[in-house]
């Protein structure tokens, strides 16, 4: 989903620069970074969120991994955008929301929606 929808959409935004990608494996991280022109490739989320060059983390992975990735990003003090839903269940979403409320950033989640032009 990320490589087919989210990353190309983010890379096309004129006011943003895609600085890094993170996947579960070193090889796919390098391949994804090269494919999308990102100068940095990570296969360790903790290492990525520690990078001072990153101004925003976008979490666009399968739902079972949302909680851990969003929590790591928020704990690192990064503004974080998570695709909907926040967590795999209500308890995870509430845990994420509690941590997000303590951050200095605005809170929101993203939902993919089709645009229909008439």
Coordinates of C-alpha atoms in Angstrom, one line a residue:
X1 CA 0.0 0.0 0.0
X2 CA 2.7 2.5 1.0
X3 CA 4.8 2.0 -2.1
X4 CA 1.8 2.1 -4.5
X5 CA -0.2 4.9 -3.0
X6 CA 1.2 6.8 0.0
X7 CA 4.9 7.3 -1.0
X8 CA 4.2 8.4 -4.5
X9 CA 1.6 10.8 -3.3
X10 CA 3.9 12.2 -0.6
X11 CA 6.8 12.5 -3.0
X12 CA 4.6 14.5 -5.4
X13 CA 3.7 17.1 -2.9
X14 CA 5.5 20.4 -3.8
X15 CA 5.9 21.6 -0.2
X16 CA 7.5 18.4 1.1
X17 CA 10.7 16.5 0.5
X18 CA 10.8 12.8 0.9
X19 CA 13.9 12.3 3.0
X20 CA 13.7 8.7 4.1
X21 CA 11.8 5.5 3.8
X22 CA 11.6 2.6 6.3
X23 CA 10.8 -1.0 5.6
X24 CA 11.2 -4.1 7.6
X25 CA 14.3 -5.3 5.7
X26 CA 17.5 -3.5 4.7
X27 CA 17.3 -4.6 1.1
X28 CA 13.7 -3.4 0.5
X29 CA 14.5 -0.2 2.3
X30 CA 17.3 0.6 -0.1
X31 CA 15.2 -0.4 -3.1
X32 CA 12.3 1.8 -2.0
X33 CA 14.6 4.7 -1.2
X34 CA 16.2 4.4 -4.7
X35 CA 12.8 4.0 -6.4
X36 CA 11.4 7.2 -4.8
X37 CA 14.6 9.3 -4.7
X38 CA 14.8 9.3 -0.9
X39 CA 18.4 9.9 0.3
X40 CA 18.0 7.8 3.4
X41 CA 16.8 4.2 3.8
X42 CA 16.0 2.6 7.2
X43 CA 15.0 -0.9 8.3
X44 CA 14.8 0.1 11.9
X45 CA 12.0 2.5 12.9
X46 CA 13.8 3.5 16.1
X47 CA 16.9 4.6 14.1
X48 CA 14.7 6.5 11.7
X49 CA 12.7 8.5 14.2
X50 CA 16.0 9.4 15.9
X51 CA 17.2 11.1 12.7
X52 CA 17.2 14.9 13.4
X53 CA 16.7 15.6 9.6
X54 CA 13.2 14.2 9.7
X55 CA 10.5 16.8 10.4
X56 CA 7.5 14.5 10.0
X57 CA 6.8 10.7 10.1
X58 CA 4.0 9.2 8.1
X59 CA 2.9 5.8 9.1
X60 CA 1.4 3.9 6.2
X61 CA 1.8 0.2 6.9
X62 CA -0.6 -2.7 7.8
X63 CA -2.8 -1.9 10.8
X64 CA -1.2 -4.4 13.2
X65 CA 2.0 -2.3 13.1
X66 CA 0.4 1.1 13.5
X67 CA 0.6 1.2 17.3
X68 CA 4.3 0.4 17.6
X69 CA 5.4 2.7 14.9
X70 CA 3.3 5.6 15.9
X71 CA 4.3 5.3 19.5
X72 CA 8.0 5.2 18.6
X73 CA 7.6 8.3 16.5
X74 CA 5.7 10.2 19.1
X75 CA 8.1 9.2 21.8
X76 CA 10.9 10.5 19.6
X77 CA 9.1 13.9 19.5
X78 CA 8.3 13.7 15.8
X79 CA 5.1 15.1 14.3
X80 CA 3.3 11.9 13.1
X81 CA 0.6 11.3 10.6
X82 CA -1.0 7.8 10.8
X83 CA -3.3 6.5 8.3
X84 CA -6.7 5.4 9.6
X85 CA -7.3 3.5 11.8
X86 CA -4.9 4.5 14.6
X87 CA -4.7 1.0 16.0
X88 CA -5.8 -2.6 15.5
X89 CA -8.4 -2.1 18.3
X90 CA -9.9 0.5 20.6
X91 CA -7.3 -0.1 23.3
X92 CA -4.4 0.6 20.9
X93 CA -6.1 3.7 19.5
X94 CA -6.7 5.0 23.0
X95 CA -3.1 4.4 24.0
X96 CA -1.9 6.3 21.0
X97 CA -4.3 9.1 21.6
X98 CA -3.1 9.4 25.2
X99 CA 0.5 9.8 24.1
X100 CA -0.5 12.1 21.3
X101 CA -2.4 14.4 23.6
X102 CA 0.9 14.9 25.6
X103 CA 2.7 16.0 22.5
X104 CA 2.9 19.6 21.3
X105 CA 1.5 18.7 17.9
X106 CA -1.9 18.8 16.5
X107 CA -3.6 15.5 16.3
X108 CA -5.2 13.8 13.3
X109 CA -5.3 10.6 11.4
X110 CA -5.5 10.2 7.6
X111 CA -8.0 8.3 5.6
X112 CA -7.7 7.5 1.9
X113 CA -10.6 8.9 0.0
X114 CA -11.4 8.8 -3.7
X115 CA -11.8 12.2 -5.3
X116 CA -14.5 12.4 -7.9
X117 CA -14.3 15.3 -10.3
X118 CA -17.4 16.3 -12.1

